[in-house]
Amino acid sequence: MSKKIFSGVQPTGNLHLGNYIGAIKNFVSLQNDPNNFCIYCVVDLHAITVKQNPFELKKNIRETAAAFIASGLDYKKSIIFNQSLVPAHAEGSWMLSCIARMGWLNRMTQFKEKAGKDKEKASVGLYIYPVLMAADILLYDATHVPVGEDQKQHLELSRDIANKFNLDFDSPNFLTPPEPLIQKNFARIMSLKDGTKKMSKSDPSELSRINLNDTSDQVLNKIKKAKTDNDPLPDNQNELSKRPEAENLLGIYSSLSDQPLNTTIKEFSGQNFSSFKEKLADLAVHKILPISKEINKLLKDENFLDNVLIEGAEKANQIASEKIKQLKKIVGF
Ligand code: AMP
Ligand code: TRP
């Protein structure tokens, strides 16, 4: 069956190994299946739901596009663009915000986490963030959305919005409820400093994550300093699941070498961390460095990156503006 894929990544700073393994690596495999039509968006409208420095934002939009391309996304095969260049996203988001219910948004755990204790001070944009995400997806009739586990609830909201719209306006199948595509393995890459915490852009410790534009010395150093425990590596998955740091590092190795976790467990069972870390560091440098070099090369050519995004936006706009036209007609404008 042919799939229409849509996904987005926020341009909010350095992309890291978690983004690569949890998201971008899958975007590339999906793109390389000729049955799929893929659209990948740098979601800059989402980024401004929290305060951004305009200069940094511009830089981060280009950097995210560069990371997409350097990781293997091909702007000739997939549509790659940034959200703010296509007005339909903001317009669709408004119309869908009149469908979504306060009660639905009040249940969103990401808002609760991001807004923290002082909800009154969170932006209204942060609150309706998931409605904008629904517009992103529904405007393109995307059937499948590759995301991390943390976005599952937002996908369910997109489905609820699509179904309610279709019902309220008696327009069955006009909006397509999307299916999430959540990887079974390695869906959560953890911090190198704490195997129980997600690897994240916002972690104050640089040693907690490997950035996609790190140098080989940085990658080697971060793996060398990664937290471990004192036992030799286990010989089965059950034992491994009780040791978060070991589980994370073996998971990273498995994903980067495209081999099942059990094969990796067999390969290193009984060995100590220092010899495993040497192998992991070699592999990580081998996989990350070409990406890092390519990102840095692409960033030198701002015109090229801007043009990829503009041309992608033209293609996206053709699809999304047509959907908005139909949406407006259905609503009664
Ligand atoms: P974010 O950086 O939170 O905007 O996330 C961009 C994409 O990367 C989303 O699909 C996330 O689910 C995914 N992602 C972010 N951090 C991780 C992580 N530590 N492990 C796996 N996937 C992640
Ligand atoms: N909310 C997603 C995240 O933080 C990013 C995103 C925005 C997205 N719009 C999307 C993901 C549409 C998939 C589809 O990771």
XYZ file of C-alpha atoms in Angstrom, residues 3-332:
330
model
C 1.787 5.695 2.197
C 1.755 9.442 2.471
C 4.264 10.384 5.132
C 4.486 13.698 6.977
C 6.774 14.575 9.847
C 8.300 17.634 11.427
C 11.292 18.597 13.518
C 11.580 21.837 15.460
C 14.523 24.104 14.640
C 15.483 24.670 18.238
C 19.203 24.063 18.363
C 21.636 21.269 17.800
C 20.162 18.011 16.617
C 21.560 15.037 18.498
C 21.903 11.281 18.252
C 18.416 10.826 19.784
C 16.848 12.883 16.985
C 18.871 10.927 14.436
C 18.074 7.418 15.716
C 14.542 8.225 16.903
C 13.433 10.268 13.905
C 15.664 11.262 10.983
C 17.128 7.804 10.303
C 13.549 6.536 9.866
C 12.648 9.455 7.643
C 15.433 8.305 5.327
C 14.288 4.649 5.232
C 10.708 5.722 4.560
C 11.860 8.005 1.760
C 13.820 5.188 0.180
C 10.731 2.985 -0.166
C 9.364 3.851 -3.623
C 5.787 3.242 -2.412
C 5.955 6.243 -0.107
C 5.441 9.931 -0.770
C 7.244 11.865 1.954
C 7.019 15.407 3.251
C 9.465 16.591 5.921
C 8.964 19.940 7.548
C 11.159 22.207 9.650
C 8.430 23.356 12.029
C 9.510 26.906 12.751
C 5.993 28.042 13.727
C 6.108 25.453 16.507
C 9.514 26.697 17.629
C 8.222 30.166 18.516
C 5.754 28.764 21.080
C 8.667 29.391 23.435
C 10.845 32.492 23.197
C 13.476 32.360 20.456
C 16.267 34.682 19.516
C 15.400 35.656 15.892
C 19.008 35.460 14.738
C 19.463 32.013 16.283
C 16.123 30.841 14.894
C 17.151 31.635 11.346
C 20.426 29.805 11.862
C 18.642 26.807 13.368
C 16.162 26.561 10.476
C 19.074 26.228 8.054
C 20.882 23.858 10.386
C 17.882 21.530 10.644
C 17.506 21.493 6.862
C 21.245 20.776 6.577
C 20.938 17.900 9.084
C 18.049 16.422 7.076
C 20.041 16.510 3.854
C 23.320 15.388 5.451
C 21.530 12.387 6.995
C 20.301 11.234 3.586
C 17.052 13.040 2.863
C 16.910 13.938 -0.796
C 15.030 17.094 -1.702
C 14.390 15.634 -5.142
C 12.582 12.609 -3.714
C 10.919 14.164 -0.657
C 9.414 17.577 -0.072
C 11.628 19.429 2.418
C 10.460 22.868 3.540
C 9.927 25.133 6.494
C 6.443 25.624 7.840
C 6.318 29.438 7.951
C 6.748 29.631 4.166
C 3.363 27.944 3.655
C 0.524 30.149 4.986
C -1.955 27.244 4.946
C -0.456 25.892 8.189
C -1.415 28.951 10.216
C -4.755 29.277 8.457
C -5.644 25.600 8.878
C -4.554 25.707 12.479
C -7.075 28.492 13.199
C -9.940 26.603 11.618
C -9.062 23.385 13.420
C -8.701 25.218 16.735
C -12.440 25.879 16.427
C -12.998 22.097 16.191
C -10.646 20.990 18.985
C -12.130 21.110 22.500
C -10.499 22.713 25.544
C -10.957 19.426 27.388
C -8.872 17.610 24.779
C -6.026 20.114 24.982
C -6.144 20.133 28.786
C -5.114 16.488 28.726
C -1.910 17.035 26.719
C 0.991 15.940 28.890
C 3.632 17.756 26.814
C 1.967 21.093 27.547
C 1.926 20.302 31.252
C 5.619 19.404 31.157
C 6.694 22.368 29.073
C 4.518 24.928 30.851
C 5.856 23.764 34.206
C 4.445 25.074 37.462
C 3.442 28.492 36.204
C 0.894 27.635 33.517
C -0.472 31.189 33.547
C 2.787 32.401 32.037
C 2.923 29.878 29.176
C 2.143 31.276 25.731
C -1.260 30.608 24.203
C 0.703 29.211 21.261
C 2.249 26.533 23.471
C -1.248 25.487 24.548
C -2.584 25.138 21.010
C 0.682 23.683 19.658
C -0.963 20.271 19.039
C -3.670 21.880 16.866
C -1.006 23.388 14.612
C 0.564 19.939 14.450
C -2.815 18.474 13.422
C -3.083 21.091 10.650
C 0.425 20.175 9.423
C -0.613 16.577 9.021
C -4.230 16.916 7.870
C -3.524 19.514 5.161
C -1.518 16.922 3.241
C -3.865 13.957 3.858
C -0.888 12.226 5.444
C -1.678 8.604 6.229
C 1.384 7.883 8.372
C 3.405 10.059 10.720
C 6.788 8.863 11.996
C 7.310 10.316 15.475
C 8.847 9.453 18.809
C 6.791 7.898 21.589
C 6.367 11.364 23.176
C 4.243 12.546 20.226
C 1.714 9.700 20.314
C -0.827 11.722 22.270
C -0.617 14.577 19.757
C -1.292 12.108 16.951
C -4.379 10.865 18.772
C -5.552 14.460 19.033
C -5.044 14.881 15.268
C -7.249 11.837 14.725
C -9.929 13.211 17.054
C -9.892 16.565 15.255
C -10.153 14.909 11.832
C -13.049 12.706 12.918
C -14.948 15.551 14.592
C -14.507 17.823 11.581
C -15.769 15.141 9.207
C -18.752 14.483 11.473
C -19.625 18.128 12.255
C -19.605 19.109 8.582
C -21.065 15.886 7.310
C -18.060 15.428 5.041
C -16.989 11.815 5.553
C -13.336 11.105 4.703
C -12.500 14.757 3.963
C -9.799 14.804 6.627
C -7.739 11.626 6.957
C -7.088 10.441 10.532
C -3.330 9.699 10.511
C -1.591 6.615 11.896
C 1.493 7.101 14.052
C 4.620 5.208 13.013
C 6.515 4.628 16.227
C 9.627 2.504 16.116
C 9.561 -0.524 18.359
C 13.283 -0.459 18.963
C 15.439 2.413 20.118
C 12.480 4.803 20.282
C 14.073 6.543 23.256
C 17.782 7.231 23.284
C 18.831 8.185 26.794
C 21.297 10.707 28.175
C 24.919 9.524 28.248
C 25.115 10.802 31.819
C 21.903 9.226 33.125
C 20.327 6.175 31.504
C 16.916 7.022 32.956
C 16.667 10.478 31.327
C 15.986 11.151 27.639
C 18.838 12.531 25.546
C 17.670 16.094 25.005
C 18.660 19.429 23.485
C 17.714 21.133 26.707
C 20.034 19.125 28.986
C 22.566 21.642 30.363
C 25.370 19.065 30.136
C 27.000 18.826 26.698
C 28.376 15.448 27.810
C 24.819 14.072 27.964
C 24.378 14.022 24.193
C 26.238 13.487 20.929
C 25.372 16.288 18.526
C 25.139 15.588 14.828
C 27.767 18.244 14.196
C 30.276 17.129 16.847
C 33.888 16.590 15.835
C 35.372 13.101 16.128
C 37.266 14.157 19.279
C 34.012 15.291 20.865
C 32.267 12.035 19.969
C 35.176 9.968 21.340
C 35.363 11.996 24.527
C 31.620 11.836 25.197
C 31.531 8.070 24.778
C 34.606 7.672 26.966
C 32.929 9.733 29.702
C 29.496 8.098 29.314
C 28.133 6.729 32.589
C 28.414 2.958 33.103
C 28.107 0.477 35.931
C 30.737 -1.902 37.286
C 29.647 -5.261 35.905
C 30.646 -6.990 32.683
C 28.028 -6.765 29.909
C 25.171 -9.270 30.347
C 24.258 -12.169 28.065
C 20.496 -11.626 27.868
C 17.925 -8.909 27.350
C 16.250 -9.475 30.696
C 19.443 -8.693 32.630
C 20.177 -5.792 30.307
C 16.808 -4.174 30.981
C 17.825 -3.776 34.640
C 20.912 -1.750 33.675
C 19.783 1.494 32.000
C 23.221 2.787 30.950
C 24.301 -0.529 29.450
C 20.943 -0.888 27.716
C 21.215 2.572 26.199
C 24.783 2.156 24.928
C 24.103 -1.299 23.462
C 20.915 0.105 21.901
C 22.862 2.919 20.268
C 25.380 0.391 18.950
C 22.597 -1.811 17.552
C 20.807 1.012 15.848
C 23.939 2.506 14.310
C 25.078 -0.890 13.040
C 21.556 -1.847 11.881
C 21.625 -5.106 13.788
C 19.104 -6.541 16.268
C 19.788 -5.905 19.956
C 20.191 -9.636 20.612
C 23.048 -9.843 18.127
C 24.781 -6.945 19.882
C 24.231 -8.572 23.286
C 25.864 -11.789 21.998
C 28.742 -9.842 20.475
C 29.698 -8.138 23.747
C 28.430 -10.492 26.450
C 30.951 -10.908 29.285
C 33.156 -8.033 28.073
C 33.877 -5.013 30.176
C 32.712 -1.527 29.280
C 36.099 -0.215 28.225
C 36.508 -2.589 25.283
C 32.852 -2.163 24.259
C 33.167 1.620 24.440
C 36.139 1.530 22.058
C 34.040 -0.305 19.471
C 31.062 1.972 20.068
C 33.222 5.073 19.687
C 34.658 3.789 16.380
C 31.176 3.048 15.077
C 29.720 6.367 16.234
C 32.560 8.339 14.650
C 32.198 6.304 11.452
C 28.432 7.045 11.292
C 28.252 10.575 12.690
C 31.353 12.167 11.202
C 30.239 12.052 7.549
C 26.963 13.664 8.652
C 28.761 16.255 10.718
C 31.129 17.128 7.861
C 28.254 17.400 5.411
C 26.237 19.631 7.767
C 29.168 21.982 8.128
C 29.746 22.020 4.377
C 26.068 22.732 3.645
C 25.941 25.509 6.237
C 28.558 27.410 4.255
C 26.123 27.647 1.351
C 23.145 29.482 2.814
C 21.713 30.219 -0.635
C 21.559 26.545 -1.460
C 19.770 25.694 1.786
C 17.349 28.609 1.407
C 16.555 27.499 -2.130
C 15.893 23.909 -1.106
C 13.412 25.204 1.476
C 11.782 27.684 -0.912
C 11.389 25.122 -3.678
C 10.043 22.589 -1.194
C 7.594 25.188 0.102
C 6.304 25.835 -3.422
C 5.475 22.157 -3.811
C 3.978 21.954 -0.311
C 1.948 25.085 -0.946
C 0.308 23.584 -4.019
C -1.021 20.688 -1.957
C -1.884 22.589 1.224
C -3.504 25.638 -0.383
C -5.822 23.371 -2.394
C -6.868 21.605 0.816
C -7.491 24.961 2.524
C -9.665 26.034 -0.403
C -11.821 22.922 0.050
C -11.848 23.357 3.821
C -13.100 26.929 3.488
C -15.859 25.846 1.151
C -16.986 23.135 3.566
C -16.958 25.585 6.497
C -19.109 28.049 4.552
